[in-house]
DNA sequence: ACAACACTTAAGTGATGACTTGACAATTAA
DNA sequence: TTAATTGTCAAGTCATCACTTAAGTGTTGT
């Protein structure tokens, strides 16, 4: 699990750091969508939206397939999960530490209980 | 839950998108550390490391208190949790949809089983 | 054939980011 | 008091990001 290139996490978190791209992810969480559908609600040109889409694809969060002249995009839950796990892992580590510390304090100074 | 300023997520994900800052978070997951301790293993100047630390603090992922001439930094698990929940939420939505779709396909075309 | 459609690419611009060096506080140790 | 430690601020530099407009590529409907 620790063997993954950090670059992937770089790109994934960077992709998620932009509100436009998070909006795209939110939309895609409801189901697949075409490039135009993703771009339509955004306050920018189609070309601008495509740049964001490119970032999402390069991060691996989104995959797409083109049939005819329409490109359909969908979310990749695995990549989402990867980012989630990194965060969860560090948080678990830190909270476990806090728990141990609490237990130690409780044990060495039982007056402080309750 | 949807009422939080998107800005916080912007900053949190942006903070996590840099390997140097993730290294700092990893270090802080083991326990509090001073500015120098955080900067020591990094291939950059102290001032450079402080800029990263500033980003982490502005995102809320890290808090710090200065006593004497030493500033001690620690992780804020709540902020970590916030980012985690955003990702988990979208992923859950999408995977729930995939499950529904799978169930539908199984029901309408039972030949495909096993 | 022709036009409308759905993208795609390229080039350019202004704003952020990730550093650097260097000067400067504030605290502690000798 | 002097000097070392620990951190902070201020410029300045170079790269990357977030767009824009404009032009171009296939695809589909008439």
PDB file of C-alpha atoms (C1' of nucleotides) in Angstrom:
ATOM      1  CA  UNK A   1       0.000   0.000   0.000  1.00  0.00           C
ATOM      2  CA  UNK A   2       2.923   2.285   0.666  1.00  0.00           C
ATOM      3  CA  UNK A   3       4.486   1.313  -2.617  1.00  0.00           C
ATOM      4  CA  UNK A   4       2.338   3.586  -4.742  1.00  0.00           C
ATOM      5  CA  UNK A   5       3.996   6.487  -6.414  1.00  0.00           C
ATOM      6  CA  UNK A   6       3.412   9.580  -4.370  1.00  0.00           C
ATOM      7  CA  UNK A   7       2.814  11.330  -7.665  1.00  0.00           C
ATOM      8  CA  UNK A   8      -0.622   9.772  -7.861  1.00  0.00           C
ATOM      9  CA  UNK A   9      -1.590  11.251  -4.522  1.00  0.00           C
ATOM     10  CA  UNK A  10      -0.148  14.574  -5.644  1.00  0.00           C
ATOM     11  CA  UNK A  11      -2.373  14.619  -8.667  1.00  0.00           C
ATOM     12  CA  UNK A  12      -5.421  13.271  -6.893  1.00  0.00           C
ATOM     13  CA  UNK A  13      -5.362  15.810  -4.082  1.00  0.00           C
ATOM     14  CA  UNK A  14      -4.479  18.610  -6.480  1.00  0.00           C
ATOM     15  CA  UNK A  15      -7.437  17.627  -8.638  1.00  0.00           C
ATOM     16  CA  UNK A  16      -9.741  17.739  -5.631  1.00  0.00           C
ATOM     17  CA  UNK A  17      -8.423  21.101  -4.472  1.00  0.00           C
ATOM     18  CA  UNK A  18     -10.342  23.002  -7.136  1.00  0.00           C
ATOM     19  CA  UNK A  19     -14.059  23.749  -6.623  1.00  0.00           C
ATOM     20  CA  UNK A  20     -14.812  23.407 -10.327  1.00  0.00           C
ATOM     21  CA  UNK A  21     -13.320  19.941 -10.376  1.00  0.00           C
ATOM     22  CA  UNK A  22     -15.069  18.930  -7.167  1.00  0.00           C
ATOM     23  CA  UNK A  23     -18.318  20.055  -8.789  1.00  0.00           C
ATOM     24  CA  UNK A  24     -17.527  17.746 -11.685  1.00  0.00           C
ATOM     25  CA  UNK A  25     -16.855  14.893  -9.293  1.00  0.00           C
ATOM     26  CA  UNK A  26     -20.150  15.589  -7.529  1.00  0.00           C
ATOM     27  CA  UNK A  27     -21.938  15.477 -10.818  1.00  0.00           C
ATOM     28  CA  UNK A  28     -20.216  12.260 -11.801  1.00  0.00           C
ATOM     29  CA  UNK A  29     -21.079  10.675  -8.466  1.00  0.00           C
ATOM     30  CA  UNK A  30     -24.688  10.779  -9.643  1.00  0.00           C
ATOM     31  CA  UNK A  31     -23.793   8.932 -12.829  1.00  0.00           C
ATOM     32  CA  UNK A  32     -21.793   9.178 -16.056  1.00  0.00           C
ATOM     33  CA  UNK A  33     -21.925  12.374 -18.060  1.00  0.00           C
ATOM     34  CA  UNK A  34     -20.684  13.769 -21.338  1.00  0.00           C
ATOM     35  CA  UNK A  35     -18.152  16.553 -21.610  1.00  0.00           C
ATOM     36  CA  UNK A  36     -20.874  19.031 -22.543  1.00  0.00           C
ATOM     37  CA  UNK A  37     -23.083  17.990 -19.653  1.00  0.00           C
ATOM     38  CA  UNK A  38     -20.213  18.492 -17.262  1.00  0.00           C
ATOM     39  CA  UNK A  39     -19.323  21.862 -18.736  1.00  0.00           C
ATOM     40  CA  UNK A  40     -22.841  23.253 -19.087  1.00  0.00           C
ATOM     41  CA  UNK A  41     -23.374  24.458 -15.491  1.00  0.00           C
ATOM     42  CA  UNK A  42     -19.890  25.929 -15.220  1.00  0.00           C
ATOM     43  CA  UNK A  43     -19.195  29.649 -15.597  1.00  0.00           C
ATOM     44  CA  UNK A  44     -16.490  29.173 -18.183  1.00  0.00           C
ATOM     45  CA  UNK A  45     -15.818  28.173 -21.758  1.00  0.00           C
ATOM     46  CA  UNK A  46     -16.016  24.580 -22.901  1.00  0.00           C
ATOM     47  CA  UNK A  47     -12.290  24.590 -23.534  1.00  0.00           C
ATOM     48  CA  UNK A  48     -11.722  25.753 -19.961  1.00  0.00           C
ATOM     49  CA  UNK A  49     -13.870  22.953 -18.605  1.00  0.00           C
ATOM     50  CA  UNK A  50     -11.945  20.453 -20.687  1.00  0.00           C
ATOM     51  CA  UNK A  51      -8.723  21.497 -19.044  1.00  0.00           C
ATOM     52  CA  UNK A  52     -10.241  20.649 -15.685  1.00  0.00           C
ATOM     53  CA  UNK A  53     -11.458  17.360 -17.060  1.00  0.00           C
ATOM     54  CA  UNK A  54      -7.962  16.620 -18.269  1.00  0.00           C
ATOM     55  CA  UNK A  55      -6.621  17.165 -14.769  1.00  0.00           C
ATOM     56  CA  UNK A  56      -9.235  14.783 -13.385  1.00  0.00           C
ATOM     57  CA  UNK A  57      -8.362  12.145 -15.958  1.00  0.00           C
ATOM     58  CA  UNK A  58      -4.640  12.479 -15.389  1.00  0.00           C
ATOM     59  CA  UNK A  59      -5.225  12.020 -11.687  1.00  0.00           C
ATOM     60  CA  UNK A  60      -7.117   8.828 -12.443  1.00  0.00           C
ATOM     61  CA  UNK A  61     -10.238  10.014 -10.639  1.00  0.00           C
ATOM     62  CA  UNK A  62     -12.166  10.064 -13.888  1.00  0.00           C
ATOM     63  CA  UNK A  63     -12.054   7.813 -16.927  1.00  0.00           C
ATOM     64  CA  UNK A  64     -13.742   8.398 -20.238  1.00  0.00           C
ATOM     65  CA  UNK A  65     -14.563   6.690 -23.498  1.00  0.00           C
ATOM     66  CA  UNK A  66     -15.459   8.297 -26.735  1.00  0.00           C
ATOM     67  CA  UNK A  67     -18.118   6.825 -28.961  1.00  0.00           C
ATOM     68  CA  UNK A  68     -18.870   8.724 -32.109  1.00  0.00           C
ATOM     69  CA  UNK A  69     -18.386  12.363 -31.314  1.00  0.00           C
ATOM     70  CA  UNK A  70     -19.466  12.095 -27.694  1.00  0.00           C
ATOM     71  CA  UNK A  71     -17.101  11.447 -24.828  1.00  0.00           C
ATOM     72  CA  UNK A  72     -18.681   9.954 -21.755  1.00  0.00           C
ATOM     73  CA  UNK A  73     -16.962  10.339 -18.400  1.00  0.00           C
ATOM     74  CA  UNK A  74     -17.323   8.313 -15.242  1.00  0.00           C
ATOM     75  CA  UNK A  75     -15.841   8.288 -11.765  1.00  0.00           C
ATOM     76  CA  UNK A  76     -13.257   5.710 -10.708  1.00  0.00           C
ATOM     77  CA  UNK A  77     -14.126   4.799  -7.124  1.00  0.00           C
ATOM     78  CA  UNK A  78     -10.762   3.116  -6.579  1.00  0.00           C
ATOM     79  CA  UNK A  79      -8.829   6.323  -7.011  1.00  0.00           C
ATOM     80  CA  UNK A  80     -11.245   8.085  -4.730  1.00  0.00           C
ATOM     81  CA  UNK A  81     -10.694   5.332  -2.224  1.00  0.00           C
ATOM     82  CA  UNK A  82      -6.938   5.712  -2.458  1.00  0.00           C
ATOM     83  CA  UNK A  83      -7.036   9.327  -1.377  1.00  0.00           C
ATOM     84  CA  UNK A  84      -9.565   8.491   1.300  1.00  0.00           C
ATOM     85  CA  UNK A  85      -7.324   5.802   2.707  1.00  0.00           C
ATOM     86  CA  UNK A  86      -4.295   8.002   2.906  1.00  0.00           C
ATOM     87  CA  UNK A  87      -6.166  10.549   4.963  1.00  0.00           C
ATOM     88  CA  UNK A  88      -7.879   7.907   7.089  1.00  0.00           C
ATOM     89  CA  UNK A  89      -4.548   6.224   7.759  1.00  0.00           C
ATOM     90  CA  UNK A  90      -2.844   9.311   9.145  1.00  0.00           C
ATOM     91  CA  UNK A  91      -5.877  10.269  11.140  1.00  0.00           C
ATOM     92  CA  UNK A  92      -6.145   6.809  12.650  1.00  0.00           C
ATOM     93  CA  UNK A  93      -2.490   6.908  13.610  1.00  0.00           C
ATOM     94  CA  UNK A  94      -2.832  10.249  15.308  1.00  0.00           C
ATOM     95  CA  UNK A  95      -6.062   9.399  17.083  1.00  0.00           C
ATOM     96  CA  UNK A  96      -4.658   6.117  18.291  1.00  0.00           C
ATOM     97  CA  UNK A  97      -1.807   8.106  19.762  1.00  0.00           C
ATOM     98  CA  UNK A  98      -4.192  10.449  21.491  1.00  0.00           C
ATOM     99  CA  UNK A  99      -6.046   7.466  22.923  1.00  0.00           C
ATOM    100  CA  UNK A 100      -2.855   5.890  24.249  1.00  0.00           C
ATOM    101  CA  UNK A 101      -1.915   9.196  25.803  1.00  0.00           C
ATOM    102  CA  UNK A 102      -5.319   9.472  27.431  1.00  0.00           C
ATOM    103  CA  UNK A 103      -5.073   5.957  28.776  1.00  0.00           C
ATOM    104  CA  UNK A 104      -1.610   6.655  30.144  1.00  0.00           C
ATOM    105  CA  UNK A 105      -2.803   9.783  31.896  1.00  0.00           C
ATOM    106  CA  UNK A 106      -5.808   7.967  33.307  1.00  0.00           C
ATOM    107  CA  UNK A 107      -3.606   5.179  34.589  1.00  0.00           C
ATOM    108  CA  UNK A 108      -0.901   7.323  36.126  1.00  0.00           C
ATOM    109  CA  UNK A 109      -3.237   9.821  37.674  1.00  0.00           C
ATOM    110  CA  UNK A 110      -6.539   8.101  38.447  1.00  0.00           C
ATOM    111  CA  UNK A 111      -7.822  11.217  40.253  1.00  0.00           C
ATOM    112  CA  UNK A 112      -8.583  12.690  36.870  1.00  0.00           C
ATOM    113  CA  UNK A 113     -11.179  10.082  36.022  1.00  0.00           C
ATOM    114  CA  UNK A 114     -14.751  10.919  35.017  1.00  0.00           C
TER     115      UNK A 114
ATOM    116  CA  UNK B   1     -22.653  18.962   6.208  1.00  0.00           C
ATOM    117  CA  UNK B   2     -22.924  20.641   2.843  1.00  0.00           C
ATOM    118  CA  UNK B   3     -22.958  24.055   4.476  1.00  0.00           C
ATOM    119  CA  UNK B   4     -19.205  24.290   4.996  1.00  0.00           C
ATOM    120  CA  UNK B   5     -17.338  26.836   2.997  1.00  0.00           C
ATOM    121  CA  UNK B   6     -15.852  25.142  -0.012  1.00  0.00           C
ATOM    122  CA  UNK B   7     -12.777  27.251   0.587  1.00  0.00           C
ATOM    123  CA  UNK B   8     -11.765  25.006   3.477  1.00  0.00           C
ATOM    124  CA  UNK B   9     -11.831  21.962   1.246  1.00  0.00           C
ATOM    125  CA  UNK B  10      -9.868  23.890  -1.372  1.00  0.00           C
ATOM    126  CA  UNK B  11      -7.134  24.646   1.101  1.00  0.00           C
ATOM    127  CA  UNK B  12      -7.170  21.225   2.722  1.00  0.00           C
ATOM    128  CA  UNK B  13      -6.831  19.286  -0.520  1.00  0.00           C
ATOM    129  CA  UNK B  14      -4.316  21.772  -1.882  1.00  0.00           C
ATOM    130  CA  UNK B  15      -2.263  21.347   1.283  1.00  0.00           C
ATOM    131  CA  UNK B  16      -2.310  17.569   0.879  1.00  0.00           C
ATOM    132  CA  UNK B  17      -1.368  17.730  -2.790  1.00  0.00           C
ATOM    133  CA  UNK B  18       2.276  18.493  -2.020  1.00  0.00           C
ATOM    134  CA  UNK B  19       4.624  15.646  -1.038  1.00  0.00           C
ATOM    135  CA  UNK B  20       6.591  17.874   1.308  1.00  0.00           C
ATOM    136  CA  UNK B  21       3.454  18.765   3.197  1.00  0.00           C
ATOM    137  CA  UNK B  22       2.238  15.189   3.261  1.00  0.00           C
ATOM    138  CA  UNK B  23       5.612  14.238   4.733  1.00  0.00           C
ATOM    139  CA  UNK B  24       5.005  16.830   7.440  1.00  0.00           C
ATOM    140  CA  UNK B  25       1.565  15.391   8.100  1.00  0.00           C
ATOM    141  CA  UNK B  26       3.049  11.902   8.309  1.00  0.00           C
ATOM    142  CA  UNK B  27       5.577  13.134  10.799  1.00  0.00           C
ATOM    143  CA  UNK B  28       2.912  14.900  12.839  1.00  0.00           C
ATOM    144  CA  UNK B  29       0.745  11.791  12.844  1.00  0.00           C
ATOM    145  CA  UNK B  30       3.452  10.247  15.061  1.00  0.00           C
ATOM    146  CA  UNK B  31       3.228  13.123  17.499  1.00  0.00           C
ATOM    147  CA  UNK B  32       3.792  16.880  17.882  1.00  0.00           C
ATOM    148  CA  UNK B  33       6.979  18.394  16.527  1.00  0.00           C
ATOM    149  CA  UNK B  34       8.786  21.705  16.439  1.00  0.00           C
ATOM    150  CA  UNK B  35       9.357  23.727  13.292  1.00  0.00           C
ATOM    151  CA  UNK B  36      13.005  22.672  13.181  1.00  0.00           C
ATOM    152  CA  UNK B  37      12.162  19.018  13.662  1.00  0.00           C
ATOM    153  CA  UNK B  38       9.712  19.190  10.780  1.00  0.00           C
ATOM    154  CA  UNK B  39      12.162  21.009   8.553  1.00  0.00           C
ATOM    155  CA  UNK B  40      15.266  18.942   9.371  1.00  0.00           C
ATOM    156  CA  UNK B  41      14.651  15.974   7.016  1.00  0.00           C
ATOM    157  CA  UNK B  42      13.523  18.188   4.145  1.00  0.00           C
ATOM    158  CA  UNK B  43      15.790  19.085   1.227  1.00  0.00           C
ATOM    159  CA  UNK B  44      15.172  22.793   1.520  1.00  0.00           C
ATOM    160  CA  UNK B  45      15.837  25.839   3.637  1.00  0.00           C
ATOM    161  CA  UNK B  46      14.095  26.420   6.958  1.00  0.00           C
ATOM    162  CA  UNK B  47      12.278  29.375   5.472  1.00  0.00           C
ATOM    163  CA  UNK B  48      11.027  27.177   2.663  1.00  0.00           C
ATOM    164  CA  UNK B  49       9.728  24.614   5.118  1.00  0.00           C
ATOM    165  CA  UNK B  50       7.962  27.371   7.026  1.00  0.00           C
ATOM    166  CA  UNK B  51       6.025  28.334   3.929  1.00  0.00           C
ATOM    167  CA  UNK B  52       4.724  24.790   3.716  1.00  0.00           C
ATOM    168  CA  UNK B  53       3.868  24.882   7.382  1.00  0.00           C
ATOM    169  CA  UNK B  54       1.965  28.091   6.819  1.00  0.00           C
ATOM    170  CA  UNK B  55      -0.098  26.412   4.128  1.00  0.00           C
ATOM    171  CA  UNK B  56      -0.874  23.543   6.491  1.00  0.00           C
ATOM    172  CA  UNK B  57      -1.909  25.932   9.231  1.00  0.00           C
ATOM    173  CA  UNK B  58      -4.076  28.030   6.946  1.00  0.00           C
ATOM    174  CA  UNK B  59      -5.813  24.876   5.821  1.00  0.00           C
ATOM    175  CA  UNK B  60      -6.506  24.039   9.452  1.00  0.00           C
ATOM    176  CA  UNK B  61      -4.805  20.655   9.207  1.00  0.00           C
ATOM    177  CA  UNK B  62      -2.120  21.780  11.627  1.00  0.00           C
ATOM    178  CA  UNK B  63      -2.199  24.006  14.677  1.00  0.00           C
ATOM    179  CA  UNK B  64       0.751  25.362  16.586  1.00  0.00           C
ATOM    180  CA  UNK B  65       1.659  27.152  19.773  1.00  0.00           C
ATOM    181  CA  UNK B  66       4.825  28.997  20.534  1.00  0.00           C
ATOM    182  CA  UNK B  67       6.423  28.790  23.937  1.00  0.00           C
ATOM    183  CA  UNK B  68       9.686  30.606  24.381  1.00  0.00           C
ATOM    184  CA  UNK B  69      11.450  30.502  21.040  1.00  0.00           C
ATOM    185  CA  UNK B  70      10.081  27.110  20.084  1.00  0.00           C
ATOM    186  CA  UNK B  71       6.908  26.595  18.091  1.00  0.00           C
ATOM    187  CA  UNK B  72       5.302  23.212  18.515  1.00  0.00           C
ATOM    188  CA  UNK B  73       2.961  21.918  15.824  1.00  0.00           C
ATOM    189  CA  UNK B  74       0.299  19.246  15.998  1.00  0.00           C
ATOM    190  CA  UNK B  75      -2.230  17.650  13.695  1.00  0.00           C
ATOM    191  CA  UNK B  76      -5.931  18.507  13.867  1.00  0.00           C
ATOM    192  CA  UNK B  77      -7.769  15.238  13.247  1.00  0.00           C
ATOM    193  CA  UNK B  78     -11.065  17.022  12.644  1.00  0.00           C
ATOM    194  CA  UNK B  79      -9.813  18.755   9.543  1.00  0.00           C
ATOM    195  CA  UNK B  80      -8.364  15.512   8.302  1.00  0.00           C
ATOM    196  CA  UNK B  81     -11.731  13.934   8.913  1.00  0.00           C
ATOM    197  CA  UNK B  82     -13.498  16.627   6.943  1.00  0.00           C
ATOM    198  CA  UNK B  83     -11.516  15.919   3.794  1.00  0.00           C
ATOM    199  CA  UNK B  84     -11.935  12.202   4.363  1.00  0.00           C
ATOM    200  CA  UNK B  85     -15.692  12.561   4.624  1.00  0.00           C
ATOM    201  CA  UNK B  86     -16.025  14.538   1.447  1.00  0.00           C
ATOM    202  CA  UNK B  87     -14.247  11.842  -0.520  1.00  0.00           C
ATOM    203  CA  UNK B  88     -16.061   9.013   1.251  1.00  0.00           C
ATOM    204  CA  UNK B  89     -19.405  10.685   0.598  1.00  0.00           C
ATOM    205  CA  UNK B  90     -18.953  10.927  -3.159  1.00  0.00           C
ATOM    206  CA  UNK B  91     -17.525   7.455  -3.368  1.00  0.00           C
ATOM    207  CA  UNK B  92     -20.422   5.995  -1.398  1.00  0.00           C
ATOM    208  CA  UNK B  93     -22.892   7.727  -3.671  1.00  0.00           C
ATOM    209  CA  UNK B  94     -21.239   6.392  -6.782  1.00  0.00           C
ATOM    210  CA  UNK B  95     -20.791   2.866  -5.464  1.00  0.00           C
ATOM    211  CA  UNK B  96     -24.387   2.745  -4.289  1.00  0.00           C
ATOM    212  CA  UNK B  97     -25.368   3.596  -7.833  1.00  0.00           C
ATOM    213  CA  UNK B  98     -23.194   0.866  -9.238  1.00  0.00           C
ATOM    214  CA  UNK B  99     -24.786  -1.597  -6.830  1.00  0.00           C
ATOM    215  CA  UNK B 100     -28.272  -0.584  -7.875  1.00  0.00           C
ATOM    216  CA  UNK B 101     -27.275  -0.964 -11.487  1.00  0.00           C
ATOM    217  CA  UNK B 102     -25.826  -4.383 -10.849  1.00  0.00           C
ATOM    218  CA  UNK B 103     -28.969  -5.496  -9.051  1.00  0.00           C
ATOM    219  CA  UNK B 104     -31.069  -4.247 -11.911  1.00  0.00           C
ATOM    220  CA  UNK B 105     -29.015  -6.126 -14.459  1.00  0.00           C
ATOM    221  CA  UNK B 106     -29.111  -9.288 -12.371  1.00  0.00           C
ATOM    222  CA  UNK B 107     -32.870  -9.048 -12.080  1.00  0.00           C
ATOM    223  CA  UNK B 108     -33.608  -8.309 -15.707  1.00  0.00           C
ATOM    224  CA  UNK B 109     -31.172 -10.813 -17.148  1.00  0.00           C
ATOM    225  CA  UNK B 110     -30.615 -13.642 -14.667  1.00  0.00           C
ATOM    226  CA  UNK B 111     -28.635 -15.621 -17.267  1.00  0.00           C
ATOM    227  CA  UNK B 112     -25.612 -13.520 -16.455  1.00  0.00           C
ATOM    228  CA  UNK B 113     -25.307 -14.881 -12.934  1.00  0.00           C
ATOM    229  CA  UNK B 114     -22.208 -16.602 -11.584  1.00  0.00           C
TER     230      UNK B 114
ATOM    231  C1'  DA C   1     -22.845  18.158 -50.092  1.00  0.00           C
ATOM    232  C1'  DC C   2     -23.497  21.038 -46.317  1.00  0.00           C
ATOM    233  C1'  DA C   3     -24.315  22.619 -41.829  1.00  0.00           C
ATOM    234  C1'  DA C   4     -24.744  21.828 -37.041  1.00  0.00           C
ATOM    235  C1'  DC C   5     -22.634  19.393 -33.216  1.00  0.00           C
ATOM    236  C1'  DA C   6     -19.304  17.761 -29.802  1.00  0.00           C
ATOM    237  C1'  DC C   7     -15.216  18.034 -28.878  1.00  0.00           C
ATOM    238  C1'  DT C   8      -9.891  19.111 -29.323  1.00  0.00           C
ATOM    239  C1'  DT C   9      -5.715  21.728 -29.745  1.00  0.00           C
ATOM    240  C1'  DA C  10      -2.732  25.827 -29.645  1.00  0.00           C
ATOM    241  C1'  DA C  11      -1.188  30.058 -28.157  1.00  0.00           C
ATOM    242  C1'  DG C  12      -1.249  33.557 -25.011  1.00  0.00           C
ATOM    243  C1'  DT C  13      -2.137  36.096 -20.400  1.00  0.00           C
ATOM    244  C1'  DG C  14      -2.423  37.089 -15.665  1.00  0.00           C
ATOM    245  C1'  DA C  15      -2.475  34.989 -11.070  1.00  0.00           C
ATOM    246  C1'  DT C  16      -0.495  31.438  -7.716  1.00  0.00           C
ATOM    247  C1'  DG C  17       3.042  28.406  -5.971  1.00  0.00           C
ATOM    248  C1'  DA C  18       7.449  26.852  -4.452  1.00  0.00           C
ATOM    249  C1'  DC C  19      11.204  28.007  -3.474  1.00  0.00           C
ATOM    250  C1'  DT C  20      15.807  31.096  -2.666  1.00  0.00           C
ATOM    251  C1'  DT C  21      18.922  34.422  -0.043  1.00  0.00           C
ATOM    252  C1'  DG C  22      19.448  37.693   3.344  1.00  0.00           C
ATOM    253  C1'  DA C  23      18.308  40.610   7.009  1.00  0.00           C
ATOM    254  C1'  DC C  24      16.074  40.642  11.404  1.00  0.00           C
ATOM    255  C1'  DA C  25      13.736  39.528  15.958  1.00  0.00           C
ATOM    256  C1'  DA C  26      13.349  37.032  20.320  1.00  0.00           C
ATOM    257  C1'  DT C  27      14.959  33.578  23.662  1.00  0.00           C
ATOM    258  C1'  DT C  28      18.292  30.961  26.037  1.00  0.00           C
ATOM    259  C1'  DA C  29      23.102  29.429  27.336  1.00  0.00           C
ATOM    260  C1'  DA C  30      27.902  30.570  28.614  1.00  0.00           C
TER     261       DA C  30
ATOM    262  C1'  DT D   1      27.302  40.822  27.634  1.00  0.00           C
ATOM    263  C1'  DT D   2      28.036  37.986  23.949  1.00  0.00           C
ATOM    264  C1'  DA D   3      26.885  34.339  21.131  1.00  0.00           C
ATOM    265  C1'  DA D   4      24.234  30.570  19.574  1.00  0.00           C
ATOM    266  C1'  DT D   5      19.594  28.875  18.805  1.00  0.00           C
ATOM    267  C1'  DT D   6      14.990  29.174  16.837  1.00  0.00           C
ATOM    268  C1'  DG D   7      12.048  31.243  14.298  1.00  0.00           C
ATOM    269  C1'  DT D   8      10.098  35.143  11.109  1.00  0.00           C
ATOM    270  C1'  DC D   9       9.663  38.565   7.348  1.00  0.00           C
ATOM    271  C1'  DA D  10      10.712  40.506   2.707  1.00  0.00           C
ATOM    272  C1'  DA D  11      12.082  40.396  -1.863  1.00  0.00           C
ATOM    273  C1'  DG D  12      12.766  38.315  -5.928  1.00  0.00           C
ATOM    274  C1'  DT D  13      12.866  34.311  -9.347  1.00  0.00           C
ATOM    275  C1'  DC D  14      11.160  30.653 -12.107  1.00  0.00           C
ATOM    276  C1'  DA D  15       7.551  27.290 -13.003  1.00  0.00           C
ATOM    277  C1'  DT D  16       2.756  25.932 -13.017  1.00  0.00           C
ATOM    278  C1'  DC D  17      -2.222  26.886 -13.073  1.00  0.00           C
ATOM    279  C1'  DA D  18      -6.614  28.658 -14.705  1.00  0.00           C
ATOM    280  C1'  DC D  19      -8.418  30.421 -17.809  1.00  0.00           C
ATOM    281  C1'  DT D  20      -9.297  33.005 -22.733  1.00  0.00           C
ATOM    282  C1'  DT D  21     -10.067  33.201 -27.894  1.00  0.00           C
ATOM    283  C1'  DA D  22      -9.505  31.239 -32.225  1.00  0.00           C
ATOM    284  C1'  DA D  23      -8.888  27.723 -35.301  1.00  0.00           C
ATOM    285  C1'  DG D  24      -9.341  22.799 -36.474  1.00  0.00           C
ATOM    286  C1'  DT D  25     -11.069  17.564 -36.453  1.00  0.00           C
ATOM    287  C1'  DG D  26     -14.195  14.122 -36.827  1.00  0.00           C
ATOM    288  C1'  DT D  27     -19.503  12.829 -36.679  1.00  0.00           C
ATOM    289  C1'  DT D  28     -24.179  13.122 -37.529  1.00  0.00           C
ATOM    290  C1'  DG D  29     -28.580  14.945 -39.465  1.00  0.00           C
ATOM    291  C1'  DT D  30     -30.926  17.064 -43.726  1.00  0.00           C
TER     292       DT D  30
END
